[in-house]
Coordinates of C-alpha atoms in Angstrom, one line a residue:
M1 CA -26.3 -15.6 17.7
D2 CA -26.4 -13.2 20.7
A3 CA -30.2 -12.5 21.3
D4 CA -29.0 -9.2 22.8
A5 CA -26.8 -8.3 20.0
Y6 CA -26.9 -4.7 18.6
T7 CA -28.8 -4.1 15.5
P8 CA -28.3 -0.8 13.7
E9 CA -31.5 1.1 13.0
A10 CA -32.2 4.6 11.2
G11 CA -32.2 7.3 13.7
D12 CA -29.6 5.8 16.2
V13 CA -27.0 8.3 17.1
I14 CA -23.4 6.9 17.4
D15 CA -20.8 8.7 19.4
G16 CA -23.2 11.5 20.0
R17 CA -22.9 13.0 16.7
Y18 CA -23.3 10.6 13.8
E19 CA -27.1 9.6 13.1
L20 CA -27.7 6.6 10.8
I21 CA -29.9 7.4 8.1
E22 CA -30.1 4.1 5.7
P23 CA -28.2 1.0 5.2
L24 CA -25.9 1.1 2.1
G25 CA -24.6 -2.6 2.1
K26 CA -24.4 -5.9 4.2
G27 CA -21.5 -8.5 3.7
G28 CA -20.6 -11.6 5.7
M29 CA -18.4 -9.6 8.3
A30 CA -19.7 -6.1 8.3
Q31 CA -22.6 -3.6 7.4
V32 CA -22.3 0.0 6.1
W33 CA -24.6 2.8 7.0
R34 CA -24.9 6.4 5.7
A35 CA -25.2 8.9 8.4
G36 CA -25.5 12.6 9.2
N37 CA -22.5 13.9 10.9
F38 CA -23.6 16.8 13.5
T39 CA -21.2 19.1 14.9
A40 CA -22.8 19.2 18.3
G41 CA -24.8 16.5 18.9
E42 CA -28.5 15.9 17.6
A43 CA -29.2 19.5 17.6
G44 CA -26.3 20.8 15.8
P45 CA -25.9 22.0 12.3
R46 CA -25.3 18.8 10.0
C47 CA -22.0 18.5 8.0
S48 CA -21.4 16.2 5.0
D49 CA -22.6 12.8 5.4
V50 CA -20.3 9.8 6.6
A51 CA -20.1 6.2 6.1
V52 CA -20.5 3.8 9.6
K53 CA -19.3 0.6 9.1
F54 CA -20.3 -2.1 11.7
L55 CA -18.9 -5.5 12.4
R56 CA -21.6 -8.1 12.3
H57 CA -22.6 -10.5 15.1
D58 CA -25.4 -11.8 13.3
S59 CA -24.2 -13.4 10.1
E60 CA -25.3 -16.5 9.1
A61 CA -21.9 -18.2 9.2
L62 CA -21.6 -17.4 12.8
S63 CA -24.8 -18.7 13.5
A64 CA -24.0 -22.1 11.9
L65 CA -20.8 -22.6 14.7
D66 CA -20.9 -24.3 17.8
P67 CA -20.4 -21.7 20.9
H68 CA -16.9 -22.5 21.2
E69 CA -16.0 -22.0 17.4
R70 CA -18.3 -18.8 17.3
E71 CA -16.5 -17.3 20.3
S72 CA -13.0 -17.9 18.6
E73 CA -14.1 -16.7 15.3
L74 CA -15.9 -13.5 16.8
A75 CA -12.3 -13.1 18.5
V76 CA -10.6 -13.0 15.3
R77 CA -13.1 -10.7 13.5
N78 CA -13.1 -8.2 16.4
A79 CA -9.2 -8.1 16.0
R80 CA -9.6 -7.8 12.0
F81 CA -11.9 -5.2 12.4
R82 CA -9.7 -3.0 15.0
R83 CA -6.8 -3.7 12.5
E84 CA -8.8 -2.3 9.6
A85 CA -9.6 0.8 12.0
D86 CA -5.7 1.1 12.8
L87 CA -4.6 0.6 9.0
L88 CA -7.2 3.5 7.6
G89 CA -5.9 5.7 10.3
S90 CA -2.6 5.3 9.2
L91 CA -3.0 5.7 5.1
D92 CA -3.3 9.1 4.0
H93 CA -4.4 9.3 0.3
P94 CA -7.5 10.5 -1.6
G95 CA -7.9 7.1 -3.2
I96 CA -8.4 5.3 0.4
P97 CA -11.3 6.1 2.8
Q98 CA -10.5 8.5 5.4
L99 CA -10.8 7.2 8.9
Y100 CA -12.7 9.9 11.1
A101 CA -13.5 7.6 14.4
S102 CA -14.0 4.3 15.7
G103 CA -15.1 2.5 19.0
T104 CA -18.1 0.4 20.2
H105 CA -21.5 1.0 20.4
Q106 CA -23.5 -1.0 22.6
A107 CA -20.6 -3.6 22.3
M108 CA -20.7 -3.3 18.5
P109 CA -17.3 -2.3 17.0
Y110 CA -17.8 0.2 14.3
M111 CA -15.6 2.8 12.4
V112 CA -16.8 6.2 10.8
M113 CA -15.2 7.0 7.4
R114 CA -15.4 9.3 4.4
L115 CA -18.5 8.4 2.4
V116 CA -17.6 7.7 -1.3
D117 CA -20.9 8.4 -3.1
G118 CA -20.7 6.9 -6.5
V119 CA -20.7 3.2 -8.2
N120 CA -18.5 0.2 -7.7
L121 CA -16.2 -1.0 -10.5
R122 CA -18.3 -4.1 -11.0
T123 CA -21.4 -2.1 -11.7
F124 CA -19.5 0.2 -13.8
L125 CA -18.2 -2.5 -15.8
D126 CA -21.2 -4.3 -16.2
E127 CA -23.0 -0.9 -17.4
H128 CA -20.2 0.3 -19.7
S129 CA -18.0 -2.4 -20.8
P130 CA -16.1 -2.4 -23.1
L131 CA -14.2 0.9 -22.1
P132 CA -12.7 3.3 -24.1
L133 CA -8.8 2.8 -23.7
G134 CA -8.3 6.3 -21.9
T135 CA -11.2 5.5 -19.3
A136 CA -9.8 2.1 -18.5
L137 CA -6.2 3.5 -18.0
A138 CA -7.5 6.3 -15.9
V139 CA -9.1 3.9 -13.5
A140 CA -6.0 1.9 -13.3
V141 CA -3.7 4.7 -13.0
Q142 CA -5.9 6.3 -9.8
A143 CA -6.1 2.8 -8.2
T144 CA -2.6 2.2 -8.5
M145 CA -1.7 5.5 -7.0
A146 CA -3.9 4.4 -3.7
L147 CA -2.4 0.9 -3.6
E148 CA 1.2 2.3 -4.2
C149 CA 0.8 4.6 -0.8
A150 CA -0.8 1.3 1.1
H151 CA 2.4 -0.3 -0.2
T152 CA 4.9 2.0 1.1
L153 CA 3.9 1.2 4.6
P154 CA 3.7 -1.6 3.8
V155 CA 0.2 -3.1 3.8
V156 CA -1.1 -5.7 1.4
H157 CA -4.9 -5.5 0.6
R158 CA -5.3 -9.1 -0.1
D159 CA -9.0 -8.6 -1.4
L160 CA -8.7 -6.6 -4.7
K161 CA -11.6 -7.1 -7.0
P162 CA -13.9 -4.9 -8.9
A163 CA -16.6 -4.8 -6.1
N164 CA -13.6 -3.0 -4.0
I165 CA -12.9 -0.4 -6.2
M166 CA -15.4 2.8 -6.3
I167 CA -15.7 5.5 -8.6
D168 CA -17.2 8.6 -7.1
S169 CA -19.6 10.8 -8.7
A170 CA -16.6 13.3 -9.7
G171 CA -15.0 10.5 -11.4
S172 CA -12.2 9.8 -8.3
V173 CA -11.4 6.2 -7.9
V174 CA -11.2 4.9 -4.4
V175 CA -10.2 1.7 -3.1
I176 CA -12.3 0.3 -0.2
D177 CA -12.8 -2.6 2.3
F178 CA -9.5 -3.2 3.8
G179 CA -11.1 -5.8 6.0
I180 CA -8.5 -8.6 5.5
A181 CA -5.7 -6.3 4.8
K182 CA -2.3 -7.1 6.4
P183 CA 0.6 -5.2 7.6
L184 CA 3.8 -6.8 6.2
R185 CA 5.8 -6.3 9.3
A186 CA 7.4 -9.3 10.7
D187 CA 5.7 -8.9 13.9
A188 CA 2.3 -8.6 12.4
T189 CA -0.6 -10.9 14.0
R190 CA -1.6 -13.5 11.7
Y191 CA -5.5 -13.9 11.9
T192 CA -5.8 -16.7 9.1
A193 CA -6.1 -20.3 9.8
H194 CA -4.2 -22.9 7.8
G195 CA -6.8 -24.3 5.3
S196 CA -8.5 -20.9 5.1
T197 CA -8.0 -18.9 1.6
L198 CA -8.6 -14.9 2.1
G199 CA -9.7 -13.4 -0.9
T200 CA -12.0 -13.6 -3.6
R201 CA -12.5 -16.4 -6.3
G202 CA -11.4 -15.4 -10.0
Y203 CA -8.8 -12.6 -8.5
L204 CA -6.7 -14.6 -6.4
A205 CA -2.7 -14.7 -6.6
P206 CA -1.1 -18.1 -7.1
E207 CA 0.6 -17.9 -3.8
Q208 CA -3.1 -17.1 -2.4
L209 CA -4.2 -20.5 -3.7
L210 CA -1.2 -22.2 -2.4
E211 CA -1.8 -20.8 1.3
R212 CA 1.5 -19.1 1.1
T213 CA 2.4 -15.9 2.9
P214 CA 1.2 -12.7 0.9
T215 CA 3.4 -10.0 -0.3
A216 CA 2.8 -6.5 -1.8
R217 CA 3.2 -8.1 -5.2
T218 CA 0.1 -10.4 -4.3
D219 CA -1.7 -7.1 -4.8
V220 CA 0.0 -6.5 -8.1
Y221 CA -1.5 -10.0 -9.4
C222 CA -5.0 -9.7 -8.1
F223 CA -4.9 -5.6 -9.7
G224 CA -3.5 -7.3 -12.9
C225 CA -6.5 -9.3 -13.1
I226 CA -8.8 -6.2 -12.8
F227 CA -6.7 -4.2 -15.0
Y228 CA -7.0 -7.1 -17.8
E229 CA -10.8 -6.7 -17.4
L230 CA -10.7 -3.0 -17.6
L231 CA -9.0 -3.4 -20.8
T232 CA -10.8 -6.4 -22.5
G233 CA -14.2 -6.5 -20.6
R234 CA -13.1 -9.9 -19.4
P235 CA -11.0 -11.3 -16.7
P236 CA -7.9 -13.1 -17.9
F237 CA -9.7 -16.2 -16.7
P238 CA -13.3 -15.8 -16.8
L239 CA -15.4 -17.0 -13.8
G240 CA -17.7 -18.8 -15.9
Q241 CA -14.8 -21.3 -17.0
D242 CA -15.5 -23.4 -13.5
S243 CA -13.3 -26.3 -14.8
G244 CA -9.7 -25.9 -13.9
L245 CA -10.0 -22.3 -12.9
T246 CA -7.4 -22.8 -9.9
E247 CA -5.2 -24.7 -12.3
K248 CA -5.2 -21.8 -14.6
H249 CA -4.2 -19.3 -12.1
L250 CA -1.6 -21.4 -11.0
K251 CA -0.3 -22.6 -14.4
E252 CA -1.6 -20.9 -17.4
T253 CA -0.4 -17.5 -19.1
P254 CA -3.2 -15.4 -20.3
L255 CA -3.3 -14.0 -23.9
P256 CA -2.1 -10.3 -24.3
P257 CA -5.1 -7.9 -23.6
S258 CA -4.5 -6.6 -27.2
V259 CA -6.0 -10.1 -28.6
Y260 CA -9.5 -8.7 -26.9
A261 CA -9.1 -5.1 -27.4
A262 CA -7.8 -3.2 -30.4
G263 CA -5.5 -0.4 -29.8
V264 CA -3.8 -1.5 -26.7
P265 CA -0.1 -0.4 -26.6
D266 CA 2.5 -3.0 -26.6
L267 CA 4.1 -1.8 -23.2
I268 CA 0.6 -2.2 -21.7
D269 CA 0.5 -5.7 -22.9
D270 CA 3.6 -6.6 -21.5
L271 CA 3.0 -4.6 -18.2
V272 CA -0.1 -6.7 -17.7
L273 CA 1.4 -10.0 -18.6
R274 CA 4.4 -9.2 -16.0
M275 CA 1.8 -8.3 -13.4
L276 CA 0.1 -11.7 -13.9
A277 CA 3.3 -13.7 -13.5
K278 CA 3.0 -16.9 -11.6
R279 CA 6.2 -16.0 -9.4
P280 CA 5.9 -13.0 -7.2
E281 CA 9.6 -11.9 -7.8
E282 CA 8.6 -11.7 -11.4
R283 CA 6.1 -9.3 -11.0
P284 CA 6.9 -5.5 -11.0
T285 CA 6.1 -3.3 -8.0
M286 CA 2.9 -1.1 -7.7
T287 CA 5.4 1.8 -8.1
E288 CA 6.9 0.6 -11.3
V289 CA 3.3 -0.2 -12.6
M290 CA 2.4 3.6 -11.7
T291 CA 5.5 4.8 -13.4
L292 CA 4.8 2.9 -16.3
L293 CA 1.1 3.8 -16.7
T294 CA 1.2 7.4 -15.9
P295 CA 2.4 8.6 -19.2
F296 CA -0.7 6.8 -20.7
A297 CA -3.0 8.4 -18.7
P298 CA -5.4 11.4 -19.7
R299 CA -3.7 14.8 -19.4
P300 CA -5.0 18.1 -18.7
G301 CA -6.7 19.6 -21.9
D302 CA -7.6 16.1 -23.4
A303 CA -11.3 15.9 -24.7
E304 CA -13.6 13.4 -23.0
P305 CA -13.8 10.0 -24.0
R306 CA -16.2 8.5 -26.4
P307 CA -18.5 6.7 -25.5
R308 CA -19.0 8.9 -22.5
T309 CA -19.5 7.3 -18.9
H310 CA -21.2 8.1 -16.0
P311 CA -19.3 8.7 -13.9
D312 CA -16.3 9.6 -15.8
P313 CA -12.9 8.4 -14.2
T314 CA -10.7 10.6 -16.8
A315 CA -12.3 13.8 -15.5
P316 CA -9.9 14.2 -12.4
L317 CA -6.8 13.8 -14.8
R318 CA -7.9 15.7 -17.9
L319 CA -9.7 18.9 -16.3
P320 CA -7.1 21.2 -14.7
E321 CA -10.0 22.8 -12.4
L322 CA -10.3 19.6 -10.6
Q323 CA -7.9 18.5 -8.0
R324 CA -6.0 15.6 -9.2
P325 CA -4.9 12.9 -6.9
P326 CA -1.1 13.3 -5.9
L327 CA 1.3 10.9 -8.0
H328 CA 3.1 10.2 -4.9
H329 CA 2.1 9.7 -1.2
P330 CA 3.7 12.1 1.2
S331 CA 5.4 10.1 3.8
P332 CA 3.6 10.2 7.3
S333 CA 7.0 9.9 8.9
A334 CA 8.3 13.3 7.8
P335 CA 5.7 16.3 8.1
A336 CA 6.1 18.6 5.4
D337 CA 6.4 21.7 7.8
S338 CA 9.2 19.8 9.9
P339 CA 11.5 22.7 11.2
A340 CA 14.4 23.1 9.1
P341 CA 17.2 25.8 8.6
A342 CA 15.5 29.0 6.7
D343 CA 16.0 29.1 2.9
G344 CA 17.3 32.3 3.3
Y345 CA 20.9 31.6 4.0
W346 CA 23.6 28.9 3.2
L347 CA 23.7 25.7 5.4
D348 CA 26.2 25.6 7.9
Q349 CA 28.0 21.9 8.1
R350 CA 28.9 22.2 11.5
E351 CA 25.2 22.9 12.3
I352 CA 24.3 19.9 10.1
E353 CA 26.6 17.7 11.4
D354 CA 25.4 18.6 15.1
L355 CA 21.9 17.7 13.8
C356 CA 22.8 14.4 12.5
V357 CA 24.4 13.4 15.9
R358 CA 21.2 14.2 17.8
A359 CA 19.1 12.4 14.9
E360 CA 21.4 9.3 15.2
A361 CA 21.1 9.6 19.2
E362 CA 17.2 9.6 18.7
I363 CA 17.5 6.5 16.3
A364 CA 19.7 4.5 18.4
S365 CA 17.1 4.9 21.3
G366 CA 14.5 3.4 19.0
K367 CA 12.4 6.9 19.2
P368 CA 12.9 9.1 16.3
G369 CA 12.0 12.9 16.8
D370 CA 12.5 16.4 15.8
S371 CA 16.0 16.1 14.9
T372 CA 15.3 13.0 12.9
A373 CA 12.3 14.7 11.2
R374 CA 14.5 17.7 10.4
V375 CA 17.3 15.7 8.6
Q376 CA 14.5 13.9 6.6
G377 CA 13.3 17.4 5.5
L378 CA 16.8 18.2 4.4
T379 CA 17.9 15.5 2.1
E380 CA 17.1 17.1 -1.3
R381 CA 18.5 20.6 0.2
V382 CA 21.9 19.4 1.2
R383 CA 22.0 17.6 -2.3
D384 CA 21.5 20.8 -4.0
E385 CA 23.5 22.7 -2.1
W386 CA 26.6 20.6 -1.6
G387 CA 26.5 17.7 -4.3
E388 CA 26.5 14.3 -4.0
R389 CA 30.2 13.7 -3.3
R390 CA 30.6 15.3 0.2
P391 CA 30.5 12.6 3.3
I392 CA 28.3 14.9 5.1
V393 CA 25.5 14.6 2.4
R394 CA 25.6 10.8 2.5
R395 CA 25.4 11.0 6.4
V396 CA 22.4 12.9 6.1
W397 CA 20.9 10.8 3.8
R398 CA 21.9 7.5 5.3
T399 CA 20.3 9.0 8.6
A400 CA 17.0 10.0 7.1
A401 CA 16.7 6.6 5.6
D402 CA 17.7 4.7 9.0
G403 CA 14.7 7.0 10.6
F404 CA 12.2 6.1 7.7
R405 CA 13.1 2.2 8.4
L406 CA 12.6 2.5 12.1
L407 CA 9.2 4.4 11.6
S408 CA 8.3 1.3 9.5
D409 CA 8.1 3.7 6.1
H410 CA 10.0 0.9 4.2
G411 CA 9.4 2.3 0.9
S412 CA 10.9 5.7 1.4
A413 CA 13.8 4.1 3.3
A414 CA 14.4 1.7 0.4
D415 CA 14.6 4.5 -2.1
I416 CA 16.9 6.9 -0.2
Y417 CA 19.1 3.8 0.3
A418 CA 19.2 2.8 -3.3
T419 CA 19.8 6.6 -4.2
I420 CA 23.0 6.5 -2.0
V421 CA 24.1 3.2 -3.4
A422 CA 23.9 4.5 -6.9
D423 CA 24.9 8.3 -6.6
M424 CA 26.7 9.2 -3.6
I425 CA 29.4 6.2 -3.0
R426 CA 31.8 6.7 -6.0
E427 CA 35.2 5.6 -4.9
D428 CA 36.1 2.0 -4.5
G429 CA 38.3 1.9 -1.3
P430 CA 37.8 -0.6 1.6
T431 CA 35.7 2.0 3.6
E432 CA 33.6 2.8 0.8
R433 CA 33.0 -0.9 -0.4
A434 CA 32.0 -1.7 3.4
E435 CA 29.5 1.2 3.2
R436 CA 28.0 0.1 0.0
A437 CA 27.7 -3.4 1.4
R438 CA 25.8 -2.0 4.7
I439 CA 23.7 0.3 2.8
R440 CA 22.5 -2.7 0.5
L441 CA 21.8 -4.8 3.5
R442 CA 19.7 -1.9 5.1
R443 CA 17.9 -1.7 1.9
A444 CA 17.4 -5.5 1.9
L445 CA 15.7 -5.4 5.4
C446 CA 13.1 -2.8 3.7
H447 CA 12.4 -5.2 1.0
L448 CA 12.0 -8.3 3.3
S449 CA 9.2 -6.3 4.9
F450 CA 7.6 -6.5 1.5
G451 CA 8.4 -10.1 1.4
D452 CA 11.0 -9.6 -1.5
L453 CA 13.4 -12.1 -0.6
S454 CA 15.7 -12.3 -3.6
T455 CA 16.8 -8.5 -2.9
A456 CA 17.8 -9.8 0.7
I457 CA 19.6 -13.2 -0.5
S458 CA 21.6 -11.1 -2.9
A459 CA 22.6 -8.4 -0.7
V460 CA 23.7 -11.1 2.0
E461 CA 25.9 -12.8 -0.5
E462 CA 27.4 -9.7 -1.8
A463 CA 28.4 -8.7 1.6
G464 CA 29.9 -12.1 2.5
R465 CA 32.4 -11.7 -0.4
T466 CA 32.7 -8.0 0.4
A467 CA 33.8 -8.8 4.0
A468 CA 36.2 -11.3 3.0
G469 CA 38.2 -8.6 1.1
L470 CA 38.2 -6.1 3.9
P471 CA 40.2 -5.0 6.8
P472 CA 39.6 -7.0 10.3
D473 CA 37.7 -4.0 11.9
L474 CA 35.5 -3.0 8.9
A475 CA 35.3 -6.7 8.1
A476 CA 33.7 -7.4 11.6
E477 CA 31.2 -4.6 11.6
L478 CA 29.8 -5.5 8.1
E479 CA 29.8 -9.2 9.2
E480 CA 27.5 -8.3 12.2
L481 CA 24.7 -6.6 9.9
R482 CA 25.1 -9.3 7.3
I483 CA 24.4 -12.0 10.3
D484 CA 21.3 -10.0 11.2
V485 CA 19.8 -9.6 7.8
D486 CA 20.6 -13.4 7.0
T487 CA 18.9 -14.4 10.6
Q488 CA 15.7 -12.3 9.5
L489 CA 15.9 -13.7 5.9
G490 CA 16.1 -17.5 7.1
A491 CA 12.9 -16.7 9.3
R492 CA 11.0 -15.4 6.3
L493 CA 12.4 -18.6 4.1
M494 CA 10.7 -20.5 6.9
D495 CA 7.4 -19.1 6.9
P496 CA 5.0 -21.2 4.9

């Protein structure tokens, strides 16, 4: 350990405004402090408290390494810590801690976040299990909303477990500790060495145990383990069963939750077992999980659950006066106040065509800007005003999706591409068949970013069959995109 490594102490002031008050917790890689937030230095008025997270340079694991290994491990931890700050800065959801600031203090990396005053789910389950069904579903729905937001970017958490889910004093659920989270971009830096499995024993997906590349559906499996425990009071494969625990996660199908908890609906039974499928492609997406769970969640006006718990996770969903978490995360790529034609007059097709030309030029340059944002804000309006069949409507939607994809908002892009194929291309002439295949290939690129290889394989195979029946000019254009997607798919298939 470095003899001069900074050690946080009560009273220290970080960034000239955050005064450390008391330690909240310490793990192998980081420690978290409660801090007072002062608007103008130490003498200024105090605002709400915040959480300050420091990267640890003094952990026992680091002290056991030789100097060269320790230097290498510190470099990895520093890089992970910076990436966690970058990810939190890009995630905007009430179920994920908001990042206020980040930097270094006496050479120690830190980040300042919204403080979640409450209890972690591990403690909550230990105190209140078995939970009333409504309480279990309220926790699951709120956590799923936050994870669906992360997956839209896409980001995989990789360490979902009860200790990394908080319930604040008002009952709101917050997913914390994105310390080993990873962007699912092809160019994302890999900080995990082979032979090193990240995550927590008992909540690892089969592909994590096999040291394969994680996808968004890795989180679905890990959260499936948590959801099972919410419903039944026990994980699908209890930690006490030391013998063969890894083999159980790799090969054994757990019993339905209803075996251990009366009253679990058949649809929830089926959903949990699908979340725990051994093959990632057989699991639902987090969006599908959220969609299926929401109708079962408590609603405004429902009675509070019995027995009561404190905090009460059903409160944000059943009490109208409390602000409810949004069901869908607004895309950070398209501000809600993006300029668009005023609502007081009908859209002018020539004006919209000129806007698309400017947006397409921005996208071709690799720098989506104001015109792209305006197009993204017009998708619903052009469809409502002109219907789904007009080419200009398809052009607006396609341009909006291309912009989202370039900005790495692959979830929004994939949804728009899917709508175009399902609702906006009705004819079956050569031009329409070529466009349908191109849109499916672009959607496949979005799914590749989530690690969904099966969608890409199907799109590439279908595009090849379609190209064979097209006129030469249309076939050549489609084939160029098909080869590009196939190349990226091949690279993913080669990634262990």
